mmCIF file of C-alpha atoms in Angstrom:
data_model
loop_
_atom_site.group_PDB
_atom_site.id
_atom_site.type_symbol
_atom_site.label_atom_id
_atom_site.label_comp_id
_atom_site.label_asym_id
_atom_site.label_seq_id
_atom_site.Cartn_x
_atom_site.Cartn_y
_atom_site.Cartn_z
ATOM 1 C CA MET A 1 33.555 49.142 31.308
ATOM 2 C CA LYS A 2 36.270 49.554 28.697
ATOM 3 C CA THR A 3 39.557 47.968 29.738
ATOM 4 C CA ASP A 4 41.280 51.323 29.089
ATOM 5 C CA PHE A 5 39.945 52.600 32.436
ATOM 6 C CA THR A 6 40.420 51.652 36.066
ATOM 7 C CA ILE A 7 37.705 52.451 38.618
ATOM 8 C CA LEU A 8 39.173 54.376 41.565
ATOM 9 C CA LYS A 9 36.056 54.988 43.667
ATOM 10 C CA LEU A 10 32.326 55.607 43.663
ATOM 11 C CA LEU A 11 31.546 59.342 43.521
ATOM 12 C CA GLY A 12 27.774 59.152 43.865
ATOM 13 C CA LYS A 13 24.706 57.035 43.292
ATOM 14 C CA GLY A 14 21.174 57.988 42.310
ATOM 15 C CA GLY A 15 17.982 56.169 41.492
ATOM 16 C CA PHE A 16 18.975 55.293 37.923
ATOM 17 C CA SER A 17 22.741 55.735 37.708
ATOM 18 C CA SER A 18 26.086 55.593 39.483
ATOM 19 C CA VAL A 19 29.080 57.878 38.928
ATOM 20 C CA TYR A 20 32.631 56.623 39.322
ATOM 21 C CA LEU A 21 36.029 58.275 39.393
ATOM 22 C CA VAL A 22 38.085 56.456 36.761
ATOM 23 C CA GLN A 23 41.618 56.722 35.474
ATOM 24 C CA ASP A 24 43.024 55.898 32.043
ATOM 25 C CA ARG A 25 46.356 54.305 31.317
ATOM 26 C CA ALA A 26 48.046 57.699 31.050
ATOM 27 C CA GLY A 27 46.902 58.633 34.555
ATOM 28 C CA ALA A 28 44.209 61.130 33.525
ATOM 29 C CA LYS A 29 41.101 61.105 35.719
ATOM 30 C CA TYR A 30 37.491 61.325 34.572
ATOM 31 C CA ALA A 31 33.985 60.941 35.930
ATOM 32 C CA CYS A 32 32.064 58.067 34.367
ATOM 33 C CA LYS A 33 28.287 57.767 34.731
ATOM 34 C CA VAL A 34 26.848 54.266 34.334
ATOM 35 C CA SER A 35 23.138 53.560 33.901
ATOM 36 C CA THR A 36 20.747 50.970 32.534
ATOM 37 C CA GLN A 37 18.557 53.913 31.435
ATOM 38 C CA GLN A 38 20.446 54.338 28.198
ATOM 39 C CA ASN A 39 17.991 56.873 26.756
ATOM 40 C CA LEU A 40 18.675 59.246 29.659
ATOM 41 C CA LEU A 41 22.427 58.980 29.140
ATOM 42 C CA GLU A 42 22.003 59.574 25.419
ATOM 43 C CA THR A 43 20.060 62.756 26.159
ATOM 44 C CA GLU A 44 22.688 63.912 28.644
ATOM 45 C CA ALA A 45 25.534 63.170 26.223
ATOM 46 C CA PHE A 46 23.704 64.996 23.418
ATOM 47 C CA TYR A 47 23.381 68.212 25.386
ATOM 48 C CA MET A 48 26.766 67.954 27.122
ATOM 49 C CA GLN A 49 28.471 68.034 23.725
ATOM 50 C CA ARG A 50 26.589 71.208 22.789
ATOM 51 C CA LEU A 51 26.710 73.227 26.010
ATOM 52 C CA LYS A 52 30.016 75.031 25.569
ATOM 53 C CA HIS A 53 30.182 76.883 28.864
ATOM 54 C CA PRO A 54 32.550 76.446 31.830
ATOM 55 C CA LEU A 55 29.589 75.866 34.170
ATOM 56 C CA PHE A 56 29.004 72.418 32.673
ATOM 57 C CA PRO A 57 31.350 69.397 32.574
ATOM 58 C CA ARG A 58 33.186 68.647 29.340
ATOM 59 C CA PHE A 59 32.115 65.627 27.310
ATOM 60 C CA PHE A 60 34.700 63.008 26.336
ATOM 61 C CA ASP A 61 32.933 59.833 25.221
ATOM 62 C CA ALA A 62 29.751 57.776 25.415
ATOM 63 C CA TRP A 63 29.122 54.128 24.638
ATOM 64 C CA GLN A 64 26.960 51.104 25.444
ATOM 65 C CA GLU A 65 28.134 47.779 26.775
ATOM 66 C CA ASP A 66 26.323 44.709 28.152
ATOM 67 C CA GLY A 67 22.980 46.488 28.430
ATOM 68 C CA GLU A 68 24.382 49.549 30.218
ATOM 69 C CA GLY A 69 25.181 53.045 29.036
ATOM 70 C CA PHE A 70 28.435 54.822 29.879
ATOM 71 C CA LEU A 71 29.116 58.570 29.809
ATOM 72 C CA LEU A 72 32.707 59.731 30.223
ATOM 73 C CA MET A 73 33.049 63.353 31.277
ATOM 74 C CA GLU A 74 35.298 65.811 33.040
ATOM 75 C CA TYR A 75 35.989 65.022 36.682
ATOM 76 C CA ILE A 76 35.220 68.093 38.795
ATOM 77 C CA PRO A 77 36.798 68.048 42.263
ATOM 78 C CA GLY A 78 35.254 70.031 45.085
ATOM 79 C CA GLU A 79 32.473 70.108 47.643
ATOM 80 C CA ASN A 80 28.838 69.461 46.962
ATOM 81 C CA LEU A 81 26.735 72.503 47.898
ATOM 82 C CA THR A 82 24.556 70.334 50.110
ATOM 83 C CA GLN A 83 27.412 70.737 52.593
ATOM 84 C CA TYR A 84 26.362 74.387 52.906
ATOM 85 C CA THR A 85 22.583 74.120 52.956
ATOM 86 C CA ASN A 86 20.616 75.135 55.997
ATOM 87 C CA PRO A 87 19.426 71.893 57.689
ATOM 88 C CA SER A 88 16.085 73.528 58.538
ATOM 89 C CA PHE A 89 15.397 74.437 54.893
ATOM 90 C CA GLN A 90 12.050 72.883 54.006
ATOM 91 C CA THR A 91 12.486 70.077 51.505
ATOM 92 C CA VAL A 92 11.222 66.538 51.361
ATOM 93 C CA PRO A 93 13.651 64.371 53.384
ATOM 94 C CA SER A 94 15.486 61.561 51.644
ATOM 95 C CA LEU A 95 14.535 57.978 52.351
ATOM 96 C CA SER A 96 17.960 57.366 53.826
ATOM 97 C CA GLY A 97 17.545 60.229 56.296
ATOM 98 C CA THR A 98 19.808 63.233 56.838
ATOM 99 C CA PRO A 99 23.450 62.277 57.297
ATOM 100 C CA ASP A 100 25.350 63.705 60.236
ATOM 101 C CA ARG A 101 27.663 66.428 59.029
ATOM 102 C CA GLN A 102 29.329 69.553 60.274
ATOM 103 C CA GLN A 103 27.327 72.546 59.151
ATOM 104 C CA LYS A 104 29.284 74.876 56.886
ATOM 105 C CA SER A 105 28.173 78.327 55.872
ATOM 106 C CA LEU A 106 28.716 80.848 53.130
ATOM 107 C CA SER A 107 28.669 84.630 53.299
ATOM 108 C CA ILE A 108 26.017 86.630 51.468
ATOM 109 C CA SER A 109 28.647 87.790 48.973
ATOM 110 C CA GLN A 110 29.636 84.169 48.273
ATOM 111 C CA ILE A 111 26.003 83.109 47.804
ATOM 112 C CA ILE A 112 25.358 85.970 45.385
ATOM 113 C CA SER A 113 28.546 85.120 43.492
ATOM 114 C CA ILE A 114 27.475 81.481 43.191
ATOM 115 C CA GLY A 115 24.081 82.635 41.930
ATOM 116 C CA SER A 116 25.525 84.912 39.258
ATOM 117 C CA ARG A 117 27.753 82.142 37.915
ATOM 118 C CA LEU A 118 24.962 79.591 37.841
ATOM 119 C CA ALA A 119 22.687 82.078 36.087
ATOM 120 C CA ASP A 120 25.391 82.889 33.529
ATOM 121 C CA GLY A 121 25.649 79.243 32.466
ATOM 122 C CA LEU A 122 21.924 78.542 32.608
ATOM 123 C CA ALA A 123 21.299 81.585 30.408
ATOM 124 C CA ILE A 124 22.959 79.949 27.401
ATOM 125 C CA ILE A 125 20.439 77.104 27.299
ATOM 126 C CA GLN A 126 17.795 79.712 26.487
ATOM 127 C CA ASP A 127 19.665 80.336 23.207
ATOM 128 C CA PHE A 128 18.745 76.947 21.793
ATOM 129 C CA ASP A 129 15.828 76.737 19.370
ATOM 130 C CA PRO A 130 13.594 75.915 21.092
ATOM 131 C CA ALA A 131 14.944 77.138 24.403
ATOM 132 C CA LEU A 132 15.834 74.443 26.917
ATOM 133 C CA VAL A 133 14.879 73.928 30.551
ATOM 134 C CA TYR A 134 17.443 72.282 32.856
ATOM 135 C CA ARG A 135 14.741 71.144 35.358
ATOM 136 C CA ASP A 136 17.023 70.084 38.209
ATOM 137 C CA VAL A 137 18.757 73.110 39.752
ATOM 138 C CA LYS A 138 19.538 72.148 43.353
ATOM 139 C CA PRO A 139 22.523 72.166 45.727
ATOM 140 C CA ALA A 140 23.169 68.450 45.159
ATOM 141 C CA ASN A 141 23.967 69.134 41.506
ATOM 142 C CA CYS A 142 26.361 72.000 42.253
ATOM 143 C CA ILE A 143 30.067 71.576 42.999
ATOM 144 C CA LEU A 144 32.077 74.320 44.694
ATOM 145 C CA MET A 145 35.657 73.867 43.501
ATOM 146 C CA PRO A 146 38.744 74.631 45.628
ATOM 147 C CA ASP A 147 39.389 77.786 43.563
ATOM 148 C CA GLY A 148 35.897 79.121 44.340
ATOM 149 C CA ARG A 149 34.292 78.378 40.984
ATOM 150 C CA VAL A 150 30.922 76.659 40.922
ATOM 151 C CA ARG A 151 30.015 73.947 38.406
ATOM 152 C CA LEU A 152 26.701 72.308 37.538
ATOM 153 C CA LEU A 153 26.404 68.551 36.986
ATOM 154 C CA ASP A 154 23.756 66.129 35.705
ATOM 155 C CA LEU A 155 22.110 67.175 32.455
ATOM 156 C CA GLY A 156 19.813 64.175 32.291
ATOM 157 C CA LEU A 157 16.518 66.053 32.836
ATOM 158 C CA ILE A 158 16.985 68.784 30.211
ATOM 159 C CA CYS A 159 13.988 69.168 27.912
ATOM 160 C CA PRO A 160 12.782 71.744 25.369
ATOM 161 C CA ALA A 161 10.723 74.633 26.692
ATOM 162 C CA GLY A 162 7.054 74.282 25.862
ATOM 163 C CA GLU A 163 7.075 70.643 26.898
ATOM 164 C CA ASN A 164 6.605 68.771 30.168
ATOM 165 C CA PRO A 165 7.357 65.150 29.275
ATOM 166 C CA CYS A 166 6.987 63.817 32.810
ATOM 167 C CA VAL A 167 6.944 64.794 36.456
ATOM 168 C CA ALA A 168 10.614 65.470 37.182
ATOM 169 C CA GLY A 169 12.768 67.357 39.627
ATOM 170 C CA THR A 170 13.397 67.422 43.352
ATOM 171 C CA PRO A 171 10.573 68.550 45.654
ATOM 172 C CA GLY A 172 11.660 71.681 47.468
ATOM 173 C CA PHE A 173 13.675 72.898 44.473
ATOM 174 C CA ALA A 174 11.629 71.969 41.404
ATOM 175 C CA ALA A 175 9.117 74.570 40.252
ATOM 176 C CA PRO A 176 5.481 73.663 41.092
ATOM 177 C CA GLU A 177 4.608 73.292 37.402
ATOM 178 C CA GLN A 178 7.258 70.554 37.065
ATOM 179 C CA LEU A 179 5.595 68.349 39.649
ATOM 180 C CA ILE A 180 1.995 68.456 38.426
ATOM 181 C CA VAL A 181 0.530 66.867 35.323
ATOM 182 C CA SER A 182 -2.852 68.354 34.459
ATOM 183 C CA ASP A 183 -5.537 66.171 32.878
ATOM 184 C CA THR A 184 -7.880 69.082 32.204
ATOM 185 C CA ASN A 185 -5.589 71.676 30.666
ATOM 186 C CA GLU A 186 -2.772 70.319 28.561
ATOM 187 C CA THR A 187 -0.999 73.676 28.377
ATOM 188 C CA ALA A 188 -1.285 74.521 32.073
ATOM 189 C CA ASN A 189 2.062 73.071 33.094
ATOM 190 C CA LEU A 190 4.181 73.433 29.976
ATOM 191 C CA LEU A 191 7.636 74.503 31.054
ATOM 192 C CA THR A 192 9.434 77.769 30.422
ATOM 193 C CA PRO A 193 12.869 79.000 31.546
ATOM 194 C CA ALA A 194 11.070 80.447 34.572
ATOM 195 C CA ALA A 195 11.161 76.899 36.010
ATOM 196 C CA ASP A 196 14.962 77.113 36.245
ATOM 197 C CA ILE A 197 14.736 80.587 37.772
ATOM 198 C CA TYR A 198 12.591 79.070 40.524
ATOM 199 C CA GLY A 199 15.116 76.273 41.087
ATOM 200 C CA LEU A 200 18.005 78.716 41.252
ATOM 201 C CA GLY A 201 16.133 80.970 43.675
ATOM 202 C CA ARG A 202 15.337 78.042 45.950
ATOM 203 C CA THR A 203 18.934 76.837 45.798
ATOM 204 C CA LEU A 204 20.281 80.228 46.856
ATOM 205 C CA ARG A 205 17.634 80.454 49.567
ATOM 206 C CA ALA A 206 18.748 77.066 50.921
ATOM 207 C CA LEU A 207 22.315 78.354 51.270
ATOM 208 C CA LEU A 208 21.307 81.097 53.701
ATOM 209 C CA PRO A 209 22.611 79.983 57.102
ATOM 210 C CA SER A 210 19.537 79.764 59.357
ATOM 211 C CA THR A 211 15.941 80.745 59.976
ATOM 212 C CA ARG A 212 17.060 83.260 62.604
ATOM 213 C CA PHE A 213 19.495 84.746 60.103
ATOM 214 C CA CYS A 214 16.716 85.063 57.533
ATOM 215 C CA SER A 215 14.589 86.906 60.096
ATOM 216 C CA LYS A 216 17.433 89.371 60.554
ATOM 217 C CA LEU A 217 17.568 89.813 56.799
ATOM 218 C CA LEU A 218 13.862 90.568 56.673
ATOM 219 C CA ASN A 219 14.341 93.202 59.380
ATOM 220 C CA LEU A 220 17.171 94.623 57.323
ATOM 221 C CA CYS A 221 14.820 94.854 54.351
ATOM 222 C CA LEU A 222 12.507 96.988 56.501
ATOM 223 C CA PHE A 223 15.094 99.282 58.088
ATOM 224 C CA SER A 224 17.714 99.420 55.336
ATOM 225 C CA PRO A 225 15.725 98.786 52.144
ATOM 226 C CA PHE A 226 18.466 99.968 49.780
ATOM 227 C CA SER A 227 21.210 97.702 51.098
ATOM 228 C CA PRO A 228 22.484 94.998 48.693
ATOM 229 C CA THR A 229 21.347 92.269 51.090
ATOM 230 C CA ALA A 230 17.787 93.616 51.219
ATOM 231 C CA GLN A 231 17.672 93.819 47.427
ATOM 232 C CA PHE A 232 18.941 90.237 47.235
ATOM 233 C CA MET A 233 16.135 88.990 49.478
ATOM 234 C CA ARG A 234 13.537 90.768 47.340
ATOM 235 C CA LEU A 235 15.066 89.219 44.253
ATOM 236 C CA LEU A 236 14.819 85.725 45.747
ATOM 237 C CA GLU A 237 11.143 86.336 46.494
ATOM 238 C CA LEU A 238 10.554 87.312 42.867
ATOM 239 C CA CYS A 239 12.389 84.207 41.638
ATOM 240 C CA THR A 240 10.407 81.787 43.779
ATOM 241 C CA GLU A 241 6.822 82.860 43.166
ATOM 242 C CA ASP A 242 4.611 79.786 42.816
ATOM 243 C CA SER A 243 3.080 80.995 39.562
ATOM 244 C CA PRO A 244 5.601 81.036 36.675
ATOM 245 C CA GLN A 245 3.907 84.144 35.268
ATOM 246 C CA ASN A 246 4.796 86.033 38.461
ATOM 247 C CA ARG A 247 8.511 85.229 38.333
ATOM 248 C CA LEU A 248 11.360 86.751 36.452
ATOM 249 C CA GLN A 249 11.168 85.301 32.950
ATOM 250 C CA ASP A 250 14.711 85.682 31.655
ATOM 251 C CA MET A 251 17.850 84.108 33.129
ATOM 252 C CA ARG A 252 20.089 86.819 31.688
ATOM 253 C CA THR A 253 18.110 89.462 33.521
ATOM 254 C CA LEU A 254 18.594 87.514 36.740
ATOM 255 C CA ARG A 255 22.305 87.134 36.025
ATOM 256 C CA ASP A 256 22.729 90.864 35.412
ATOM 257 C CA LEU A 257 20.908 91.734 38.640
ATOM 258 C CA LEU A 258 23.044 89.299 40.628
ATOM 259 C CA VAL A 259 26.232 90.689 39.074
ATOM 260 C CA THR A 260 25.133 94.190 40.084
ATOM 261 C CA LEU A 261 24.549 92.987 43.648
ATOM 262 C CA GLU A 262 27.817 91.052 43.663
ATOM 263 C CA GLN A 263 29.739 94.200 42.818
ATOM 264 C CA SER A 264 28.096 96.068 45.678
ATOM 265 C CA VAL A 265 27.869 93.599 48.516
ATOM 266 C CA SER A 266 31.561 93.255 49.375
ATOM 267 C CA PRO A 267 32.595 95.324 51.154
ATOM 268 C CA GLN A 268 29.040 95.897 52.466
ATOM 269 C CA ARG A 269 27.713 99.247 51.338
ATOM 270 C CA ASN A 270 24.525 100.734 49.989
ATOM 271 C CA LEU A 271 23.865 100.434 46.282
ATOM 272 C CA SER A 272 24.418 103.511 44.173
ATOM 273 C CA GLY A 273 21.384 105.373 42.913
ATOM 274 C CA THR A 274 21.876 103.901 39.436
ATOM 275 C CA GLN A 275 22.156 100.361 40.756
ATOM 276 C CA ARG A 276 19.050 100.786 42.919
ATOM 277 C CA ALA A 277 17.158 102.120 39.925
ATOM 278 C CA ILE A 278 18.138 99.117 37.787
ATOM 279 C CA ILE A 279 16.912 96.591 40.349
ATOM 280 C CA ARG A 280 13.788 98.518 41.368
ATOM 281 C CA GLY A 281 12.913 99.087 37.731
ATOM 282 C CA THR A 282 13.205 95.409 36.896
ATOM 283 C CA ILE A 283 11.077 94.330 39.856
ATOM 284 C CA ARG A 284 8.502 97.074 39.174
ATOM 285 C CA GLN A 285 8.340 96.110 35.491
ATOM 286 C CA GLN A 286 7.834 92.455 36.386
ATOM 287 C CA LYS A 287 5.023 93.261 38.825
ATOM 288 C CA SER A 288 3.414 95.491 36.201
ATOM 289 C CA VAL A 289 3.468 92.642 33.687
ATOM 290 C CA VAL A 290 1.814 90.364 36.238
ATOM 291 C CA ARG A 291 -1.008 92.847 36.915
ATOM 292 C CA THR A 292 -1.773 93.220 33.228
#
């Protein structure tokens, strides 16, 4: 590493990279990702410089040294959202097992707020030509900052929509089409932004406190179908359909629906007639597209 920086501690380690908290001579702190997979870091640096949205970390520098790649970026303090995931949420367990930790929880209003902010940032990657797919939306890549803002890390798996360069993503959060390579139909698993909608829906679903709590929410959907919470559960179902054609297709639409719910859920009250019509109309339109 450049002699201008001092390593303070290891922030995290994955299969192909490690991230360190570093400090320069002036005392400023940064996150520095180090990897022997230099092509992945080059891709991440390329997109980090172009994604001008507060959801994503700011880019500062990138270089290569002694066969390793280095990516210097904004250090984002806070808690990883895995601290808030329901332990019984069905994902593939890590090889190292599940660490002992005190279970934390978020309110429905907080979960919806997190969702709207993630969707707002993910929506801008659809503006690229071609549109981009993030491919790795999951709690482990989300940081909840002390001021309540949520940030999204790790841009290494971004690829253009209409491609599927390799099996990538985390089972339990990655869309089914990300994890299958078809030998018989080359276009069957080409990715669209709907893959990120699936990942976001699964992430928000994982933040719900418990299976028992989810059962109560389903009962609420039956007996109070116009409540914001019931509408939120229906929206998550639409986001996490196995078939990409059956999901919401546009991240901005999802963001707008979550913002509408966010405005209504705290304090808890029924949606207005206009708000109900917006959400019902979107879901009805989506189901109509699927049938045709």
